[in-house]
Short mmCIF file of C-alpha atoms in Angstrom, two decimals:
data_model
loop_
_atom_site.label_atom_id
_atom_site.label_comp_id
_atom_site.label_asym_id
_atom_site.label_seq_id
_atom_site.Cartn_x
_atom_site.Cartn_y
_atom_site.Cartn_z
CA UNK A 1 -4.24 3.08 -25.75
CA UNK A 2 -4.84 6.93 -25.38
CA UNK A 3 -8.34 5.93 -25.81
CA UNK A 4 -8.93 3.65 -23.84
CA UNK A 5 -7.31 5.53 -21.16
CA UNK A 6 -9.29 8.67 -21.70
CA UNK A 7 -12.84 6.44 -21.59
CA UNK A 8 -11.41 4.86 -18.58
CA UNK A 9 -10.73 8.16 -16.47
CA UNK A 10 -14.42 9.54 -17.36
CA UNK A 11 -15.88 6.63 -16.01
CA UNK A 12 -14.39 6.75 -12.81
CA UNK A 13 -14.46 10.58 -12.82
CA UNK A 14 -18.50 10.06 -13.41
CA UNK A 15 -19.46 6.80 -10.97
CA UNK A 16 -16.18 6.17 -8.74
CA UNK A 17 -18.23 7.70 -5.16
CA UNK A 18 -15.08 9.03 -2.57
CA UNK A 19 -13.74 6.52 -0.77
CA UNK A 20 -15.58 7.03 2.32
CA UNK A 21 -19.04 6.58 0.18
CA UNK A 22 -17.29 3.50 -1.08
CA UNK A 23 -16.54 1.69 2.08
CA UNK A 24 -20.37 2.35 3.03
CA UNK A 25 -21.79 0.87 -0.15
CA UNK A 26 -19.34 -2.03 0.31
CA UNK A 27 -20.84 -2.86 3.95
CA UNK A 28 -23.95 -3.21 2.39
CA UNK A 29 -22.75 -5.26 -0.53
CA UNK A 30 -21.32 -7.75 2.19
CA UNK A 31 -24.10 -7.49 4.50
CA UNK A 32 -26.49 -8.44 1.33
CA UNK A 33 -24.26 -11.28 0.33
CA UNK A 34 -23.96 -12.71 3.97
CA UNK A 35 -28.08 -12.64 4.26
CA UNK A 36 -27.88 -14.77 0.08
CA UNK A 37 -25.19 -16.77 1.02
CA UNK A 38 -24.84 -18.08 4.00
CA UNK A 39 -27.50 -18.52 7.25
CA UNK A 40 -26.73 -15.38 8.96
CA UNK A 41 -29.87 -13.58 9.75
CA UNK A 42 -29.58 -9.79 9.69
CA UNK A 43 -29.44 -9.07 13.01
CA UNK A 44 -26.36 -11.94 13.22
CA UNK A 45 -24.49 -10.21 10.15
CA UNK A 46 -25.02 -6.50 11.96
CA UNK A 47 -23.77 -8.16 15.16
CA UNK A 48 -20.63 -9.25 12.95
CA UNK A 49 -19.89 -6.17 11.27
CA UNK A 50 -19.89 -4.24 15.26
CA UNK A 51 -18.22 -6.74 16.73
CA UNK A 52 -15.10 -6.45 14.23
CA UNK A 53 -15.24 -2.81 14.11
CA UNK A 54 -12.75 -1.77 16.04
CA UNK A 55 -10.61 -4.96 15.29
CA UNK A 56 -7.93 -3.04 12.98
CA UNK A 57 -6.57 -0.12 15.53
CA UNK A 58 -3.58 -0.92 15.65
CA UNK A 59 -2.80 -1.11 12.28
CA UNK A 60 -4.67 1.94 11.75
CA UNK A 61 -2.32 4.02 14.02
CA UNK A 62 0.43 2.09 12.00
CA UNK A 63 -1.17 3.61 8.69
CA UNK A 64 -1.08 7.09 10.23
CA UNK A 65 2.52 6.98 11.21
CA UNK A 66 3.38 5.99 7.99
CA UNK A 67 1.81 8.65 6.32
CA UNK A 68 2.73 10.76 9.13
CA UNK A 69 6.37 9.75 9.12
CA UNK A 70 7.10 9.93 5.52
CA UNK A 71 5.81 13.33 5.63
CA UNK A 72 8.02 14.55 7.92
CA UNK A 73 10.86 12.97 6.41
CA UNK A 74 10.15 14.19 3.12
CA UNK A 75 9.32 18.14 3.75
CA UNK A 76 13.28 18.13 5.92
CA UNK A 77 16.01 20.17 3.89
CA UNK A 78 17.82 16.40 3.71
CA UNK A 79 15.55 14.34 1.86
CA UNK A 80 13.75 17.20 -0.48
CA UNK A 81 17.66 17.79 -1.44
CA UNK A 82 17.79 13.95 -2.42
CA UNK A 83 14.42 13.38 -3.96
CA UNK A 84 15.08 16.60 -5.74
CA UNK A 85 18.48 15.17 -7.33
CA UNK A 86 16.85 12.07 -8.24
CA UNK A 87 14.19 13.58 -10.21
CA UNK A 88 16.53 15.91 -12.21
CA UNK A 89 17.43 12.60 -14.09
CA UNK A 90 14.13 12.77 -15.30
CA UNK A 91 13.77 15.25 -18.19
CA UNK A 92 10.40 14.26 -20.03
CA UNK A 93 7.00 13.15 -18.96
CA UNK A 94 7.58 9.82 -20.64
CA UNK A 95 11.02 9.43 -18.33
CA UNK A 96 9.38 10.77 -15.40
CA UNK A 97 6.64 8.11 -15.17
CA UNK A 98 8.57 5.00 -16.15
CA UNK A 99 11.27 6.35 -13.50
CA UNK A 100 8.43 6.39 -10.76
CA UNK A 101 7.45 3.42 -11.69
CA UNK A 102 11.08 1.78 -11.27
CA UNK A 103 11.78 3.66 -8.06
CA UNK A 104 8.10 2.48 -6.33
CA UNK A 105 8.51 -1.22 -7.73
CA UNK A 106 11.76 -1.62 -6.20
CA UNK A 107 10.44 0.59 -2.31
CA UNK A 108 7.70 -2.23 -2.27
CA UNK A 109 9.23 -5.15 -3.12
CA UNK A 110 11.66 -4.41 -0.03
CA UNK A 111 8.71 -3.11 2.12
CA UNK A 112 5.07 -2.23 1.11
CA UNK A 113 4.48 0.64 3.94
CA UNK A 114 7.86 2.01 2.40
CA UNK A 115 7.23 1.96 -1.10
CA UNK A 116 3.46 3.44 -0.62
CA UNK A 117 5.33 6.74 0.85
CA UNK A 118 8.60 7.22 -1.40
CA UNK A 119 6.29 6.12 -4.32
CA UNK A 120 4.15 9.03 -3.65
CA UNK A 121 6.45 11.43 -2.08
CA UNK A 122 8.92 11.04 -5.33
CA UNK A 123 5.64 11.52 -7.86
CA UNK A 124 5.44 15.03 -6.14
CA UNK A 125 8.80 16.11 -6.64
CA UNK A 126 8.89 14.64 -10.46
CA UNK A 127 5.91 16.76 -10.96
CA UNK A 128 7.78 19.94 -9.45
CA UNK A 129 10.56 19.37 -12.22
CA UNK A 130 9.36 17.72 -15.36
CA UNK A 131 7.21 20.19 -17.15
CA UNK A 132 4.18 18.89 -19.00
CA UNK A 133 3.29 15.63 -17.20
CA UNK A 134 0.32 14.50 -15.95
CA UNK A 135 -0.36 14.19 -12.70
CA UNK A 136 -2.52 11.38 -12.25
CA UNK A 137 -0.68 8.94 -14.05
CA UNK A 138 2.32 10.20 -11.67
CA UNK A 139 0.23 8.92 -8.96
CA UNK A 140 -1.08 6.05 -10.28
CA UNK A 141 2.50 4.93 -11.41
CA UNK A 142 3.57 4.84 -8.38
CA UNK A 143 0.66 3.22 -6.62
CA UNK A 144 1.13 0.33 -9.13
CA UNK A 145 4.18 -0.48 -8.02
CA UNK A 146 2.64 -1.58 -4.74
CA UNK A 147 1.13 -4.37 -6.56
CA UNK A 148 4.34 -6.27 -6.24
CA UNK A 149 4.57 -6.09 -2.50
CA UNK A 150 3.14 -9.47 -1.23
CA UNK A 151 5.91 -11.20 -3.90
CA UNK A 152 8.23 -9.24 -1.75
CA UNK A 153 10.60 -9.52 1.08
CA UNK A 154 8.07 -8.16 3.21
CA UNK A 155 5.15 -10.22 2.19
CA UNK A 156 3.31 -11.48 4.59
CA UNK A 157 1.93 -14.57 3.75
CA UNK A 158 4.94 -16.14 2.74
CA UNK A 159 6.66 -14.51 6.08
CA UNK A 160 4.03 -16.56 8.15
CA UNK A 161 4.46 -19.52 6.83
CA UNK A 162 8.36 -19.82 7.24
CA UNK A 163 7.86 -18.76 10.84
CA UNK A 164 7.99 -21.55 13.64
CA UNK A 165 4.61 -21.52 15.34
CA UNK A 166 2.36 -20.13 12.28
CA UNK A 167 -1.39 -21.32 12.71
CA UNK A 168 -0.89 -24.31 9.79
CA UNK A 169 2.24 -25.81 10.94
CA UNK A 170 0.55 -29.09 11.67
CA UNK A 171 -0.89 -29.32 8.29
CA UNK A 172 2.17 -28.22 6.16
CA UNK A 173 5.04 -27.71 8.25
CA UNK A 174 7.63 -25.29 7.64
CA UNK A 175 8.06 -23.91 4.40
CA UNK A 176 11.25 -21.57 3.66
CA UNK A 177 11.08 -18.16 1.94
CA UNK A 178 13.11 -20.04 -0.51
CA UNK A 179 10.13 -22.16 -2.09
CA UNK A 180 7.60 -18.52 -1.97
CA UNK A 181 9.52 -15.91 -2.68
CA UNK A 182 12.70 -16.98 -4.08
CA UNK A 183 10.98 -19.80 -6.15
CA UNK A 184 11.37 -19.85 -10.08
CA UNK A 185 7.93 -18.70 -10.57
CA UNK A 186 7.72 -16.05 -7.88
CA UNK A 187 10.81 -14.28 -9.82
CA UNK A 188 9.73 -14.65 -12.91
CA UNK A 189 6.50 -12.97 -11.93
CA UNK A 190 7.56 -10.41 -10.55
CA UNK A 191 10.46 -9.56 -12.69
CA UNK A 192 7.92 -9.77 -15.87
CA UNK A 193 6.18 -6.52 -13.34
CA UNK A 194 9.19 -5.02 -13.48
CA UNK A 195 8.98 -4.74 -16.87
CA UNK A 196 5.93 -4.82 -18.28
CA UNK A 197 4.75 -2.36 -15.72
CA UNK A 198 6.87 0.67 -16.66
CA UNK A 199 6.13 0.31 -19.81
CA UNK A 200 2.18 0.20 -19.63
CA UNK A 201 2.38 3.72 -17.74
CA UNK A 202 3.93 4.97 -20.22
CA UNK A 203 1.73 4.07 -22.61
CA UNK A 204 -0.87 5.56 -20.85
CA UNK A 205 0.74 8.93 -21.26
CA UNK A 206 -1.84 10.96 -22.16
CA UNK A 207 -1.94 13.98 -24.77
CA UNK A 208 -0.91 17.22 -24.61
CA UNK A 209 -4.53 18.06 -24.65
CA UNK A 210 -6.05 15.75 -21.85
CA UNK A 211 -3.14 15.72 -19.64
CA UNK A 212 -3.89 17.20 -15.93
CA UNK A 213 -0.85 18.99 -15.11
CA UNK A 214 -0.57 20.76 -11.88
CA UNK A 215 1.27 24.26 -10.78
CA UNK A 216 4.88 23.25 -9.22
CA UNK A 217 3.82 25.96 -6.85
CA UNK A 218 0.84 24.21 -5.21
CA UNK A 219 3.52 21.19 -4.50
CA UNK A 220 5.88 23.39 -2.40
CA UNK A 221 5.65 22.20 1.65
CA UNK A 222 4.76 24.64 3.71
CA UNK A 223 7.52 26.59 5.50
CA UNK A 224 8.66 23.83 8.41
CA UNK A 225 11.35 26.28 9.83
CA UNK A 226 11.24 28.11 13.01
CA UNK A 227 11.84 31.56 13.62
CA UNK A 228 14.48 32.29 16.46
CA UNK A 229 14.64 35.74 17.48
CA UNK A 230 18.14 35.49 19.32
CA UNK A 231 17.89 36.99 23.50
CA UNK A 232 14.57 36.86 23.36
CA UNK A 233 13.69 32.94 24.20
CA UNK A 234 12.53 31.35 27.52
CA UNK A 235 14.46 28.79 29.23
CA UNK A 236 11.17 26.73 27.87
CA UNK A 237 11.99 27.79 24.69
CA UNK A 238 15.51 27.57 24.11
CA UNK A 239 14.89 23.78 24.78
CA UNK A 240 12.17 23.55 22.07
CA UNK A 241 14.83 25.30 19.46
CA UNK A 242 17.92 23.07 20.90
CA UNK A 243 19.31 20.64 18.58
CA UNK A 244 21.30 18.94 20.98
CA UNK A 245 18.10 17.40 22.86
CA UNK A 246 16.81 16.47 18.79
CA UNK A 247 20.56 15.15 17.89
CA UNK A 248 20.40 12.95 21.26
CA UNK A 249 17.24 11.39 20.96
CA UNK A 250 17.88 10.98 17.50
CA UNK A 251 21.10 8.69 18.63
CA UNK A 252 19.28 6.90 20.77
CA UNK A 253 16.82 6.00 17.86
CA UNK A 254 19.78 5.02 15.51
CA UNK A 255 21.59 2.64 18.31
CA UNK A 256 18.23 0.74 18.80
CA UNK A 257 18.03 0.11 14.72
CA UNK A 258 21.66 -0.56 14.65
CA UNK A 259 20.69 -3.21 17.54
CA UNK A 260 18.00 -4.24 15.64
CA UNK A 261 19.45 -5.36 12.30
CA UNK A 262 22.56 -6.47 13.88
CA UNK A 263 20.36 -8.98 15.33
CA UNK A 264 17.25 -9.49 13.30
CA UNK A 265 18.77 -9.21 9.89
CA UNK A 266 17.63 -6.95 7.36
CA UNK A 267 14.16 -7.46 7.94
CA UNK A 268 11.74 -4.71 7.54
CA UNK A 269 7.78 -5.04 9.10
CA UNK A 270 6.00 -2.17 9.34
CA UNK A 271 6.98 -0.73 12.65
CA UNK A 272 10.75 -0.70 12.01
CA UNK A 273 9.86 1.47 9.21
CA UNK A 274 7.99 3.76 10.94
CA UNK A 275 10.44 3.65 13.75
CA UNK A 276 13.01 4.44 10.92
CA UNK A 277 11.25 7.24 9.81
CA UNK A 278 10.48 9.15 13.02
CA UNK A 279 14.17 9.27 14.13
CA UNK A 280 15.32 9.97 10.70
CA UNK A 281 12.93 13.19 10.62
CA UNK A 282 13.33 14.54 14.23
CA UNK A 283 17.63 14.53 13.18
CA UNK A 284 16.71 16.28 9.91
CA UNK A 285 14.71 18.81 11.30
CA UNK A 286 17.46 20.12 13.56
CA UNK A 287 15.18 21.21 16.42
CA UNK A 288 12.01 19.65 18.28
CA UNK A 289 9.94 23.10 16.67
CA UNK A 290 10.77 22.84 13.68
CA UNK A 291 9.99 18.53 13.82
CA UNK A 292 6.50 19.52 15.63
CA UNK A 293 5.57 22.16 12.60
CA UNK A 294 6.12 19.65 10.26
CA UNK A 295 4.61 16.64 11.94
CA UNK A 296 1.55 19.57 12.53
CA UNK A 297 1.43 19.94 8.50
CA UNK A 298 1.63 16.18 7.97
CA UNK A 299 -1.38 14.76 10.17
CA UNK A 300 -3.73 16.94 8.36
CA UNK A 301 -3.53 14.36 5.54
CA UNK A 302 -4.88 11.22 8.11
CA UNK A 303 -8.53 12.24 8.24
CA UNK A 304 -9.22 9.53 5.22
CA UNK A 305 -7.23 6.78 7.18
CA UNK A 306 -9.03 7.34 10.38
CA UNK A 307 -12.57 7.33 9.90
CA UNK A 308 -12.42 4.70 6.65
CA UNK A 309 -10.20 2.22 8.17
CA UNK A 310 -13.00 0.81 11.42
CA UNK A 311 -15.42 0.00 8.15
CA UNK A 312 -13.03 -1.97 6.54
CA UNK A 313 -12.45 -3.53 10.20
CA UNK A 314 -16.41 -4.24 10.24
CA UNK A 315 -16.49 -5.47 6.61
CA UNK A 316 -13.50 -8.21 7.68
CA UNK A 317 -16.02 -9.14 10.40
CA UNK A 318 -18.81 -9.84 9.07
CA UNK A 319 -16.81 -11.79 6.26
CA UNK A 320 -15.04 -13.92 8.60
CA UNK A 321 -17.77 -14.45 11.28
CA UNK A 322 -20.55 -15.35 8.76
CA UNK A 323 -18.45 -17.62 6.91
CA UNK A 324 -18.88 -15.97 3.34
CA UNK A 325 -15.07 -15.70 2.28
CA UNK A 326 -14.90 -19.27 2.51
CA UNK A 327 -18.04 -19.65 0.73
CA UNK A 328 -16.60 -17.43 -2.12
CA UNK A 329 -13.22 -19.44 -1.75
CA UNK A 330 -15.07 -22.76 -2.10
CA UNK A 331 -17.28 -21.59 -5.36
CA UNK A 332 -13.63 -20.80 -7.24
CA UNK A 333 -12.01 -24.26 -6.16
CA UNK A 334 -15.28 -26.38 -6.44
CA UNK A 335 -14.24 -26.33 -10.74
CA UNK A 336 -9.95 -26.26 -10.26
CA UNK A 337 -7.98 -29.03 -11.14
CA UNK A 338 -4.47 -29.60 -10.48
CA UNK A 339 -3.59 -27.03 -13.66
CA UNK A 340 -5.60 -24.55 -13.15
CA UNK A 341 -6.27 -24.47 -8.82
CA UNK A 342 -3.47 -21.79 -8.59
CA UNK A 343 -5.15 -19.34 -11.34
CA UNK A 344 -8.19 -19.68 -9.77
CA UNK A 345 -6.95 -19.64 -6.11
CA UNK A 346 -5.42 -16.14 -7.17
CA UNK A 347 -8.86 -14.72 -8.75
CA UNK A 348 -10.88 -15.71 -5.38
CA UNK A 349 -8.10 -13.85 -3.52
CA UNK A 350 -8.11 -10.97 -5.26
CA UNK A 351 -11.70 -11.20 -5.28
CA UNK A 352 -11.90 -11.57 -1.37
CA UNK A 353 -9.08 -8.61 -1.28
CA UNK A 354 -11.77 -6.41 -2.95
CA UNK A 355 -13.87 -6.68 0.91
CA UNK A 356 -10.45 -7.61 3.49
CA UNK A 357 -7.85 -5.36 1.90
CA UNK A 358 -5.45 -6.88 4.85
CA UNK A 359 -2.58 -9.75 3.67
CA UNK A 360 -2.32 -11.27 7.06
CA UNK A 361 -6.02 -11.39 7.70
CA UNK A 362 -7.27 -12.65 4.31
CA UNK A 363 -4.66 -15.96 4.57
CA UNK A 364 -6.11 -16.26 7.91
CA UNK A 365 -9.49 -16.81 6.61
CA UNK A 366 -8.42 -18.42 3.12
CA UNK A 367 -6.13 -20.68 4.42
CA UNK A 368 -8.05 -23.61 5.89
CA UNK A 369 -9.91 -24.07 2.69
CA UNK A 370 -6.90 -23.56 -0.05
CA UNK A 371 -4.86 -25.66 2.20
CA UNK A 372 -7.19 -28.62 2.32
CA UNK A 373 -7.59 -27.76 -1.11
CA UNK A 374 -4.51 -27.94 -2.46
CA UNK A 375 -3.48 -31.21 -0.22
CA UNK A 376 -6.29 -33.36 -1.90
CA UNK A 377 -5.12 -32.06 -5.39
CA UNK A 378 -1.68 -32.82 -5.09
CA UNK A 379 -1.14 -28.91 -5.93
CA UNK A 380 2.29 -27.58 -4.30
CA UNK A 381 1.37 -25.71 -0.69
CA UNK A 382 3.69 -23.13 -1.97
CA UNK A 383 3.07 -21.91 -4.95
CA UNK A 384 -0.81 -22.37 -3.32
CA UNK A 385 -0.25 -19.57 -0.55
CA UNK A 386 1.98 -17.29 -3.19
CA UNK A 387 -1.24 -17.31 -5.17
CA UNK A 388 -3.51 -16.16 -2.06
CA UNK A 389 -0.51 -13.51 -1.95
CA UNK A 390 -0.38 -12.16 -5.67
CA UNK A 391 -4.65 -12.22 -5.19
CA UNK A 392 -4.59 -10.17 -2.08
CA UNK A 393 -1.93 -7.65 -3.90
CA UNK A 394 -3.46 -7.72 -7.54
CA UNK A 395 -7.02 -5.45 -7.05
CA UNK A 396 -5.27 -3.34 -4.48
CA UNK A 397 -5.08 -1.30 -7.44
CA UNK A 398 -8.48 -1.10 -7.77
CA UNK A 399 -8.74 -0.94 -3.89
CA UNK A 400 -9.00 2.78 -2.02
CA UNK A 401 -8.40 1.37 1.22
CA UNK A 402 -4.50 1.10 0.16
CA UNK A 403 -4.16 4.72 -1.58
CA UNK A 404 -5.60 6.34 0.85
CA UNK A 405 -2.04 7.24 2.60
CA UNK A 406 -0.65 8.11 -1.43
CA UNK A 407 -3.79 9.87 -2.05
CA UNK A 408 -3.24 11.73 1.02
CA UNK A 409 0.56 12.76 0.29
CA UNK A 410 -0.73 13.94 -3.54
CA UNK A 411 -3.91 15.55 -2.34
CA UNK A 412 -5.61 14.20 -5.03
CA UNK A 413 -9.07 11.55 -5.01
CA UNK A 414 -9.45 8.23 -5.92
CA UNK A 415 -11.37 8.59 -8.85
CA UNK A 416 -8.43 10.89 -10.58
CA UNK A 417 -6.05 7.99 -10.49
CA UNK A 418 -8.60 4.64 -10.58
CA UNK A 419 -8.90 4.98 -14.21
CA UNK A 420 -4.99 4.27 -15.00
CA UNK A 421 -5.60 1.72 -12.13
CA UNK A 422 -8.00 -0.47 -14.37
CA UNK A 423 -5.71 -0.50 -17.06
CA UNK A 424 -2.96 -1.75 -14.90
CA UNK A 425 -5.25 -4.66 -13.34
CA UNK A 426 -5.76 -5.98 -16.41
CA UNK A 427 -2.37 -6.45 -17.75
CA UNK A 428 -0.65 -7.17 -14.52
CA UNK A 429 -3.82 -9.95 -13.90
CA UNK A 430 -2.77 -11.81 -17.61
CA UNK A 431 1.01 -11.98 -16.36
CA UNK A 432 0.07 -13.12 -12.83
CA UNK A 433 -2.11 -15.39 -14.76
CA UNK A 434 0.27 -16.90 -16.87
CA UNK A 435 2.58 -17.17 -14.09
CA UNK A 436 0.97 -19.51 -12.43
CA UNK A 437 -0.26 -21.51 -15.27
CA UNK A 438 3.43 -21.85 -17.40
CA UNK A 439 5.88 -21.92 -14.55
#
């Protein structure tokens, strides 16, 4: 295993480009496929990928507050104190990764913008305490727990589909969380992750000798704390230092969430969580300084989610407009059969994921053609759409448009954590895989 590992990491240390190189070469990859596979000339598939451009905004302010947020939340006195505690339990490298592992498996199976942060934010500390572990596979052990996201309570396929209104209605109805993610084979999937996962990372433990350890030092936040010099402040300034105008708007926060899950129920999406985050950090600061230093220290890490984020938005378009995701959808169900159509439904998601790393947007565009699909094979609708779900989530791993916001809180690259990444897709592909074809 050590050896594979170690030929793994040179390759990506060698040919993985950074991300932003990445999202370039994949534009052209999709504009090259649009012009062989479908009738889009190349001023049409250029027209697609500017017209979708700007189509993901919104979600990429949501990406920044959750980087953002977590930040914040993580550098207060408060959470460092808790994360800090947790690691302690930790007391080799082997128990620090299978640990991370644990703790980011169960974040994202509750919600996937929450488990990319703690995942990430928990590595760090680990790495502070537990002397002689690598780094990488810190990282990468907890951005594989993402994986299991979409199999989660906030996955959003199976969300859609249980919600009155959803685009296929007509065609299949209503169809309860029950049957997706609380079905037999749903939970035995994921609970094989939960255990076969831990275990690969630690496997992939490397030696003594090629393990990348880092200086606790170079982990340490930056100082978020304000200096008060007592008699000296402006009226201006007394309010920026006042924790009473931080503790009330901080209330206010709470008594919206409390108003919230009274009435919606313990379900998370990804602006409750960021919500959650920002009022948690602005009452852990103390004072409105001290949360405006730290938010100050944390957007310095967003530059990757910014600029990267509008190519991905392009990509999506020129998918979608040109019609090649369902051409690539049709090629893997032209040879299914009632046995193997979920299998294969899964490896033309995760294949599609590879160019529209978005859940929502990818069963958008898949589901007309599964659907049909599925209906003239007699297949069940939903273990179909849990198989779009487990695609779109398997080669995230292999995906830098979802580690960017880890990458960002570890300050490492893709290509130091893609090789353990590889390793992962494999084995977690076979038990998706088998999933689908035993249960």
């Amino acid at each position: 295993m050590k050896v594979i590992v170690s030929f793994f990491n040179r390759l990506m240390q060698r040919y993985l480009p950074d991300p932003f190189l990445f999202v370039i070469i994949l534009t052209f990859v999709v504009f090259g496929l649009g012009l062989l596979f479908t009738d889009s000339s190349p001023y049409a598939m250029v027209q697609y990928w500017g017209e979708g451009f700007w189509g993901l905004l919104m979600f990429t302010m949501q990406m920044v507050l959750v980087l953002v947020t977590g930040h914040v939340l993580a550098s207060s006195k408060i959470f460092k104190n808790g994360l800090s505690a947790l690691a302690s339990k930790a007391n080799t490298p082997g128990q620090a990764v299978i640990i991370v592992t644990v703790i980011s498996l169960i974040a994202s199976w509750i919600n996937w913008g929450f488990g990319l942060v703690i995942g990430a934010l928990f590595a760090k500390e680990l790495a502070r305490q537990v002397k002689g572990v690598d780094y990488r596979l810190l990282i990468a052990s907890a951005y594989s727990g993402f994986i299991i996201w979409h199999g989660g309570i906030s996955g959003s396929t199976p969300l859609t589909i249980a919600t009155p209104g959803h685009f296929s209605e007509d065609l299949i109805g209503i169809i309860p969380t029950s049957e997706t993610i609380f079905a037999g084979f749903n939970l035995a999937i994921t609970l094989a992750l939960f255990i076969a996962l831990p275990i690969m990372n630690r496997l992939m433990l490397p030696s003594k000798k090629e393990a990348v350890m880092i200086d606790p030092e170079l982990l340490k936040e930056e100082m978020t704390a304000a200096t008060i010099e007592k008699g000296h402040l402006t009226p201006a300034e007394r309010l920026e230092n006042s924790k009473i105008l931080s503790m009330l708007i901080g209330i206010f926060g709470l008594i919206f969430l409390f108003y919230y899950f009274s009435s919606s129920g313990f379900q998370l999406n990804l602006d409750i969580v960021n919500f959650l985050f920002l009022f948690l950090g602005i009452l852990f600061h103390g004072t409105p300084k001290n949360f405006l230093i730290a938010v100050t220290n944390a957007v310095k890490g967003a530059s990757g989610i910014i600029i990267q984020f509008p190519f991905y938005a392009g990509i999506i378009g020129m998918m979608t407009a040109s019609g090649l995701a369902a051409v690539i959808s049709n090629a893997f169900i032209s040879i299914a059969n009632e046995q193997t159509f979920p299998v294969l439904t899964f490896l033309s998601a995760g294949l599609i994921n590879v160019f529209i790393p978005s859940g929502g947007g990818q069963w958008a565009i898949q589901a007309p053609v599964i659907l049909d699909a599925a209906i003239a094979l007699d297949v069940s609708i939903p273990k179909a759409a849990m198989a779009v779900a487990w695609g779109d989530a398997w080669t995230n791993l292999i995906q830098p448009f979802w580690a960017l916001p880890a990458l960002a809180i570890a300050g490492l690259k893709a290509k130091d954590i893609m090789g353990f990444c590889v390793l992962t897709l494999f084995v977690s592909g076979v038990i998706i895989s088998l999933g689908f074809l035993l249960i």
